[in-house]
Coordinates of C-alpha atoms in Angstrom, one line a residue:
M1 CA 97.7 129.9 112.6
T2 CA 95.4 129.7 109.7
Y3 CA 96.2 129.1 106.0
I4 CA 93.9 128.8 103.1
I5 CA 94.8 128.1 99.5
N6 CA 91.9 129.0 97.2
N7 CA 93.5 128.2 93.9
P8 CA 97.1 127.0 94.0
F9 CA 97.3 126.4 90.3
T10 CA 96.9 130.0 89.5
G11 CA 98.6 131.3 92.6
T12 CA 95.4 132.9 93.9
S13 CA 95.5 132.7 97.6
K14 CA 94.4 134.2 100.9
M15 CA 96.3 133.6 104.1
A16 CA 96.5 135.0 107.6
S17 CA 99.1 134.7 110.4
G18 CA 98.4 136.4 113.7
N19 CA 97.5 140.0 113.1
V20 CA 99.1 140.3 109.7
K21 CA 97.0 139.4 106.7
Y22 CA 98.0 139.0 103.1
H23 CA 95.4 139.1 100.3
L24 CA 96.9 137.9 97.0
M25 CA 95.2 137.7 93.7
I26 CA 98.2 136.9 91.5
N27 CA 98.8 134.5 88.7
Y28 CA 102.4 133.6 89.5
R29 CA 102.4 131.2 86.5
S30 CA 102.8 134.1 84.2
Y31 CA 105.7 135.6 86.1
T32 CA 109.2 135.9 84.6
V33 CA 112.4 135.4 86.6
E34 CA 112.8 139.2 87.1
E35 CA 109.1 139.6 88.1
L36 CA 109.4 136.9 90.7
A37 CA 112.6 138.2 92.1
T38 CA 111.0 141.7 92.7
D39 CA 107.8 140.3 94.2
D40 CA 107.5 141.1 97.9
M41 CA 106.1 137.8 99.0
F42 CA 108.6 135.8 97.0
R43 CA 111.5 137.8 98.4
R44 CA 110.2 137.3 101.9
W45 CA 110.2 133.5 101.2
V46 CA 113.8 133.6 100.1
M47 CA 115.2 136.0 102.7
D48 CA 112.9 136.0 105.8
S49 CA 110.3 133.4 105.5
T50 CA 107.4 132.5 107.8
P51 CA 105.8 129.0 108.0
E52 CA 102.8 130.2 106.1
I53 CA 104.8 131.7 103.3
S54 CA 107.0 128.7 103.1
F55 CA 104.0 126.4 102.9
F56 CA 102.5 128.5 100.1
W57 CA 105.5 128.5 97.9
Q58 CA 106.4 124.9 98.5
R59 CA 102.9 123.9 97.6
W60 CA 102.8 126.1 94.6
T61 CA 106.1 124.8 93.2
A62 CA 104.9 121.2 93.8
E63 CA 101.7 121.8 91.9
N64 CA 103.5 123.8 89.2
P65 CA 106.6 121.7 88.5
D66 CA 107.2 123.2 85.1
R67 CA 107.8 126.6 86.8
R68 CA 110.4 125.2 89.3
P69 CA 113.4 126.3 87.1
I70 CA 112.1 129.8 87.0
V71 CA 111.6 129.8 90.8
N72 CA 115.1 128.5 91.4
Q73 CA 116.7 131.1 89.1
A74 CA 114.7 133.9 90.8
K75 CA 115.9 132.8 94.2
E76 CA 119.5 132.9 93.0
L77 CA 119.0 136.4 91.7
V78 CA 117.4 137.6 95.0
L79 CA 120.3 136.2 97.0
A80 CA 123.0 137.7 94.8
V81 CA 121.6 141.3 94.8
H82 CA 120.8 141.1 98.5
E83 CA 124.4 140.2 99.3
I84 CA 125.6 143.2 97.4
Y85 CA 123.5 145.8 99.2
K86 CA 122.7 144.1 102.6
D87 CA 120.5 146.4 104.7
D88 CA 120.5 149.2 102.0
L89 CA 118.4 147.2 99.6
N90 CA 115.0 148.6 98.7
G91 CA 112.5 147.9 95.9
E92 CA 113.9 150.5 93.6
V93 CA 117.5 149.3 93.9
L94 CA 116.5 145.7 93.6
S95 CA 114.6 146.3 90.3
R96 CA 117.4 148.4 88.9
E97 CA 120.1 145.8 89.6
I98 CA 118.1 142.9 88.4
E99 CA 117.3 144.7 85.1
E100 CA 121.0 145.6 84.7
I101 CA 122.2 142.0 85.2
V102 CA 119.7 140.7 82.6
R103 CA 120.6 143.5 80.2
L104 CA 124.3 142.8 80.4
A105 CA 123.7 139.1 79.9
E106 CA 121.7 139.9 76.8
L107 CA 124.3 142.3 75.5
K108 CA 127.0 139.7 75.8
K109 CA 124.9 137.2 73.9
Q110 CA 124.1 139.7 71.2
Q111 CA 127.8 140.6 70.7
S112 CA 128.8 137.0 70.5
E113 CA 126.3 136.4 67.7
G114 CA 127.2 139.6 65.9
K115 CA 123.6 140.8 65.7
I116 CA 121.0 142.6 67.8
L117 CA 117.9 140.6 68.6
R118 CA 115.4 140.1 71.3
L119 CA 116.4 136.9 73.2
P120 CA 113.9 134.3 74.2
M121 CA 112.8 134.4 77.8
I122 CA 114.1 130.9 78.4
W123 CA 117.7 132.0 77.5
R124 CA 117.4 135.2 79.6
A125 CA 116.4 133.0 82.6
A126 CA 119.4 130.8 82.0
A127 CA 121.7 133.7 81.7
V128 CA 120.5 135.2 85.0
L129 CA 121.3 131.9 86.8
L130 CA 124.6 131.8 85.1
L131 CA 125.5 135.3 86.2
V132 CA 124.4 135.1 89.8
S133 CA 125.9 131.7 90.5
G134 CA 129.4 133.1 89.7
L135 CA 129.8 131.2 86.4
G136 CA 129.4 134.1 84.1
I137 CA 131.2 137.0 85.9
F138 CA 133.2 137.7 82.8
Y139 CA 130.0 139.1 81.2
Y140 CA 130.7 142.2 83.3
L141 CA 134.2 142.9 82.0
G142 CA 134.6 146.0 79.8
Q143 CA 131.4 147.5 81.0
S144 CA 130.8 150.8 82.9
S145 CA 132.6 151.6 86.1
K146 CA 129.4 150.9 88.0
T147 CA 129.1 147.4 86.5
T148 CA 132.8 146.6 86.9
A149 CA 132.5 147.5 90.6
L150 CA 129.9 144.7 91.0
V151 CA 132.4 142.0 90.1
P152 CA 134.1 141.6 93.4
H153 CA 130.8 141.6 95.2
L154 CA 129.4 138.9 93.0
V155 CA 132.6 136.8 93.5
A156 CA 132.2 137.3 97.3
E157 CA 128.6 136.3 97.0
K158 CA 129.6 133.0 95.5
N159 CA 131.9 132.4 98.5
D160 CA 129.4 133.7 101.1
S161 CA 126.7 131.4 99.7
M162 CA 128.7 128.4 100.9
L163 CA 127.5 127.0 104.2
V164 CA 129.7 125.2 106.7
R165 CA 128.5 122.6 109.3
S166 CA 130.9 121.2 111.8
N167 CA 130.0 118.5 114.3
S168 CA 131.8 119.2 117.6
T169 CA 129.3 117.1 119.7
Q170 CA 129.4 113.5 120.8
Q171 CA 126.3 112.7 118.7
E172 CA 125.9 112.5 115.0
M173 CA 124.8 115.5 113.1
T174 CA 122.1 115.5 110.4
V175 CA 122.6 118.0 107.6
L176 CA 119.9 118.6 105.0
L177 CA 120.9 119.7 101.5
S178 CA 118.8 121.7 99.1
D179 CA 118.3 118.8 96.7
N180 CA 116.7 116.7 99.5
S181 CA 119.9 114.7 100.0
V182 CA 121.0 114.0 103.6
A183 CA 124.5 114.0 105.1
T184 CA 125.1 112.4 108.5
L185 CA 128.3 113.7 110.1
V186 CA 130.2 111.9 112.8
K187 CA 132.1 113.7 115.6
G188 CA 134.9 116.0 114.4
S189 CA 133.7 116.2 110.8
T190 CA 132.9 119.3 108.7
I191 CA 131.0 119.6 105.5
T192 CA 130.9 122.7 103.2
F193 CA 128.1 123.1 100.7
P194 CA 126.2 125.8 98.7
K195 CA 122.8 127.1 99.8
Q196 CA 121.5 126.0 96.4
F197 CA 123.3 123.7 94.0
N198 CA 124.0 124.9 90.4
R199 CA 122.4 123.2 87.5
S200 CA 125.4 121.3 86.3
E201 CA 126.5 119.5 89.5
R202 CA 126.0 119.2 93.2
R203 CA 129.4 119.7 94.9
V204 CA 130.2 119.4 98.6
Y205 CA 133.5 119.4 100.5
L206 CA 134.1 117.0 103.4
T207 CA 136.7 116.7 106.2
G208 CA 136.1 113.8 108.5
E209 CA 133.4 111.1 108.0
A210 CA 129.9 111.3 106.8
F211 CA 127.2 109.0 105.4
F212 CA 125.4 110.4 102.3
D213 CA 121.9 109.5 101.2
V214 CA 121.8 111.3 97.8
T215 CA 118.6 112.1 95.8
K216 CA 118.9 110.7 92.3
N217 CA 119.4 113.1 89.4
P218 CA 121.2 111.8 86.3
E219 CA 121.5 115.4 84.9
Q220 CA 123.2 116.7 88.0
P221 CA 126.0 114.6 89.4
F222 CA 126.7 114.7 93.2
L223 CA 130.4 115.2 94.0
V224 CA 132.1 114.8 97.4
Y225 CA 135.5 116.4 97.5
T226 CA 138.1 115.5 100.2
N227 CA 141.8 116.4 100.3
E228 CA 142.8 113.6 98.0
T229 CA 139.7 112.1 96.4
V230 CA 136.5 112.9 94.5
T231 CA 133.5 110.7 94.9
K232 CA 130.9 111.0 92.1
V233 CA 127.4 109.6 92.2
L234 CA 124.1 110.3 90.4
G235 CA 121.9 109.1 93.3
T236 CA 122.8 106.5 96.0
S237 CA 123.9 106.0 99.6
F238 CA 127.5 105.7 100.7
R239 CA 129.9 106.6 103.4
V240 CA 133.1 108.6 103.0
K241 CA 135.8 108.6 105.8
A242 CA 138.6 111.2 105.2
F243 CA 140.2 112.5 108.4
D244 CA 143.3 114.6 107.9
Q245 CA 145.4 112.8 110.5
E246 CA 144.8 109.4 108.9
N247 CA 146.8 107.9 106.0
T248 CA 143.8 106.6 104.1
V249 CA 140.5 107.8 102.6
M250 CA 137.7 105.2 102.6
V251 CA 134.5 105.1 100.5
V252 CA 132.0 102.3 101.2
V253 CA 128.8 101.9 99.1
K254 CA 125.4 100.8 100.4
T255 CA 123.2 101.3 97.4
G256 CA 123.7 102.3 93.7
R257 CA 127.0 102.8 91.9
V258 CA 129.8 105.2 93.0
S259 CA 132.9 106.4 91.1
V260 CA 136.0 107.4 93.1
Y261 CA 138.9 109.3 91.6
P262 CA 142.2 110.7 92.9
K263 CA 141.5 114.4 93.3
K264 CA 144.5 115.7 91.3
E265 CA 143.7 113.6 88.3
Y266 CA 140.0 114.4 88.4
E267 CA 140.6 118.2 88.5
T268 CA 143.1 118.2 85.6
I269 CA 140.8 116.2 83.3
A270 CA 139.0 119.4 82.1
T271 CA 142.3 120.9 80.7
S272 CA 143.8 117.7 79.6
T273 CA 143.6 116.0 76.3
V274 CA 143.4 112.6 78.1
K275 CA 139.8 111.8 78.7
K276 CA 140.3 108.7 80.8
I277 CA 141.4 108.9 84.4
S278 CA 142.3 106.1 86.8
G279 CA 139.2 105.9 89.0
V280 CA 137.3 102.9 90.3
V281 CA 133.6 102.1 90.1
L282 CA 132.0 100.6 93.2
N283 CA 128.8 98.5 93.5
P284 CA 126.8 97.9 96.7
N285 CA 128.8 96.3 99.5
Q286 CA 132.1 97.3 97.9
Q287 CA 134.7 99.8 99.2
V288 CA 137.8 101.5 98.0
V289 CA 140.7 102.8 100.1
F290 CA 142.9 105.6 98.8
I291 CA 146.4 105.2 100.3
R292 CA 147.7 108.7 100.6
N293 CA 151.5 108.0 100.8
E294 CA 151.2 105.7 97.7
N295 CA 148.7 107.8 95.8
R296 CA 146.7 104.8 94.7
L297 CA 143.2 103.3 95.1
K298 CA 142.6 99.8 96.4
R299 CA 139.2 98.2 95.9
G300 CA 137.6 95.4 97.8
N301 CA 134.5 94.2 99.7
V302 CA 133.2 96.1 102.7
A303 CA 135.1 94.8 105.7
N304 CA 132.9 96.5 108.4
P305 CA 129.1 96.2 107.7
Q306 CA 128.4 98.9 110.3
M307 CA 129.9 101.4 107.9
L308 CA 126.9 100.8 105.6
S309 CA 124.4 102.2 108.1
E310 CA 123.4 105.9 108.0
S311 CA 123.8 106.0 111.8
I312 CA 126.2 104.1 114.1
V313 CA 123.4 104.5 116.7
Q314 CA 120.3 102.3 116.3
K315 CA 117.3 104.6 115.9
E316 CA 114.5 102.1 116.3
L317 CA 111.1 103.8 116.5
I318 CA 107.6 102.3 116.9
F319 CA 104.4 104.2 116.4
D320 CA 101.0 102.7 117.0
D321 CA 98.1 104.8 115.8
K322 CA 99.9 108.0 116.7
P323 CA 99.1 111.5 115.3
V324 CA 101.5 112.3 112.5
T325 CA 102.4 115.5 114.2
Q326 CA 103.7 113.5 117.2
V327 CA 105.7 111.3 114.9
L328 CA 107.3 114.3 113.2
Q329 CA 108.2 115.9 116.6
T330 CA 109.9 112.6 117.5
L331 CA 111.9 112.7 114.3
E332 CA 112.9 116.3 115.0
K333 CA 114.4 115.3 118.4
V334 CA 116.0 112.1 117.1
Y335 CA 117.8 113.7 114.2
G336 CA 118.2 117.2 115.6
I337 CA 116.5 118.8 112.6
E338 CA 113.5 121.1 112.0
I339 CA 110.3 119.9 110.3
S340 CA 107.8 122.6 109.2
Y341 CA 104.2 121.7 108.7
D342 CA 100.7 123.1 109.2
T343 CA 99.3 121.6 112.5
E344 CA 95.7 122.2 111.5
I345 CA 96.0 120.6 108.2
L346 CA 97.6 117.5 109.7
A347 CA 95.3 117.3 112.7
D348 CA 93.4 114.3 111.4
C349 CA 96.4 112.3 110.2
V350 CA 97.2 109.2 112.2
I351 CA 99.7 106.5 111.3
S352 CA 101.2 103.3 112.6
A353 CA 104.8 102.5 111.7
Q354 CA 107.9 100.6 112.9
F355 CA 111.3 101.9 111.8
N356 CA 114.5 99.9 112.3
D357 CA 117.5 100.6 110.0
E358 CA 115.9 102.9 107.5
T359 CA 117.5 106.2 106.6
L360 CA 115.9 109.5 107.4
K361 CA 114.8 109.9 103.8
Q362 CA 113.2 106.5 103.7
R363 CA 111.3 107.3 106.9
M364 CA 110.1 110.6 105.6
N365 CA 109.0 109.0 102.3
A366 CA 107.1 106.3 104.2
I367 CA 105.3 108.9 106.4
C368 CA 104.4 111.1 103.5
Q369 CA 103.2 108.2 101.4
A370 CA 101.0 107.1 104.3
I371 CA 99.2 110.4 104.6
G372 CA 99.3 111.4 100.9
A373 CA 101.8 114.2 101.4
S374 CA 105.2 115.2 100.1
Y375 CA 108.2 117.1 101.4
E376 CA 111.1 119.2 100.3
V377 CA 114.1 120.7 102.0
V378 CA 114.0 124.5 102.3
N379 CA 116.7 126.5 104.1
G380 CA 118.0 123.5 106.0
Q381 CA 114.6 122.3 107.2
I382 CA 112.1 119.8 106.0
V383 CA 108.8 121.3 104.8
I384 CA 105.7 119.0 104.7
I385 CA 103.3 119.6 101.8
S386 CA 99.9 118.1 102.5
K387 CA 96.2 118.6 101.9
G388 CA 95.3 116.8 105.1
C389 CA 93.6 113.5 105.9
S390 CA 90.0 114.5 106.8
Q391 CA 88.7 113.6 103.3
A392 CA 90.1 110.1 103.5
L393 CA 88.4 109.3 106.8

C-alpha cells in the first residue's frame, strides 16, 4: 500500500492502491455541497471507502477545518439519495436528485420571503442538511407528483440511518460514535444511534447499561434516552443503568456536569408554556436514581465507585519502546474495535506508555500526542491521521 499527499491544502493528490491508481488534480476547497456529493472519490469515501480514500479525506478535513460543515452536509446528501435508489443509482440520477432537493429548498425559502432571489450558498448548504436529515420534509408538500413520491423514502431514510448495537456476549462492547464519543455496553444492553448526528443535538437511545465518554460540544448537547429518563450533557463521562426489568434508572457522573430529567416532562417542554422542568444537575461523584413506580428522582453521592470506571474489567497495559502499530493492534484486540492507519507512515513511530484506568479516548489522545498525530471516528472505526515520525528522529 502506498499513499502520497502532494498538496493536502488544495486537495491536489496522487495515490495508488494495488493495481488501481487515482490521479487527482482537484481543488476541493472550492467545491460546493452539491459538487462534493457528486464527486466520485467523495461518494466512494461515504459509501464504499478504502483505507487510502479514508486517509485522504480525513487528512483533508483535518487540514481544512473551515470546510468540515460542507463535507458533513455533502455526506448526508449522498446517504439520502443512495437510500432512495439503492443499486439503481448512477451519476445522472444522483446529480438530478441533488439539484431537485436544493431547488425545492430554495423555492420554499423564496416563497416564505415573498420574493425571488438567489440565495447565498451558505443557506443552500444548510437547507440541504435540513432536508436530508428529515427535519425539512414539509418542503416537499404541494410539489409535483414525482417530488411528493420522495417523501416516504426520505422518512424511511431517516429511520434506516439509525444504527443498533446489542451486546449479547459476556464481554463489554465498545461502540464508537461519529462525534468521537465512546459508549461501553455491558452484557444485555442495546444502544441505538444515527450514523451522523444532526447539528442541533446528539441523541442516542439506551436499553440496559453503558458508560459514556462524550466529546465536548457546547453547541450540540448529547442526550441519552431511556424508557423513563433523559440525560443531557455537553461533554463529560458518566454511566447510565436502565434495564427494563428493574424498578430504577441510575445515572452516575465521573467528570463534568450532567442533567437528568423524567422523560415525559422533558419531551413535553417543547409544546408547553412552562419552561422549567423538574430535573437534577449532577457533579462528579454524584448519582441520581429515578424510581419508576414513584416517578421521582433521588440524588446522592456515588455508592459504588466501580460504576465510575469505563470498564468493569481492569485493562492495564504497559508498552516499553514498542512500535505504535503494535500498540494500536493491541488496543484493537482489547476493545474489539477497528483502527485504520497507514503502516508505512507510522513505521518509524515508537512509544513507551503505561495505561491503568484511563478511558479509550484518553489512551488514544495520549498515543496521538506522543507521535504528533490525531484521530477521528469514521463509519464506526478510528482513523489515525499522521505525517509520520521519521522527521523527528
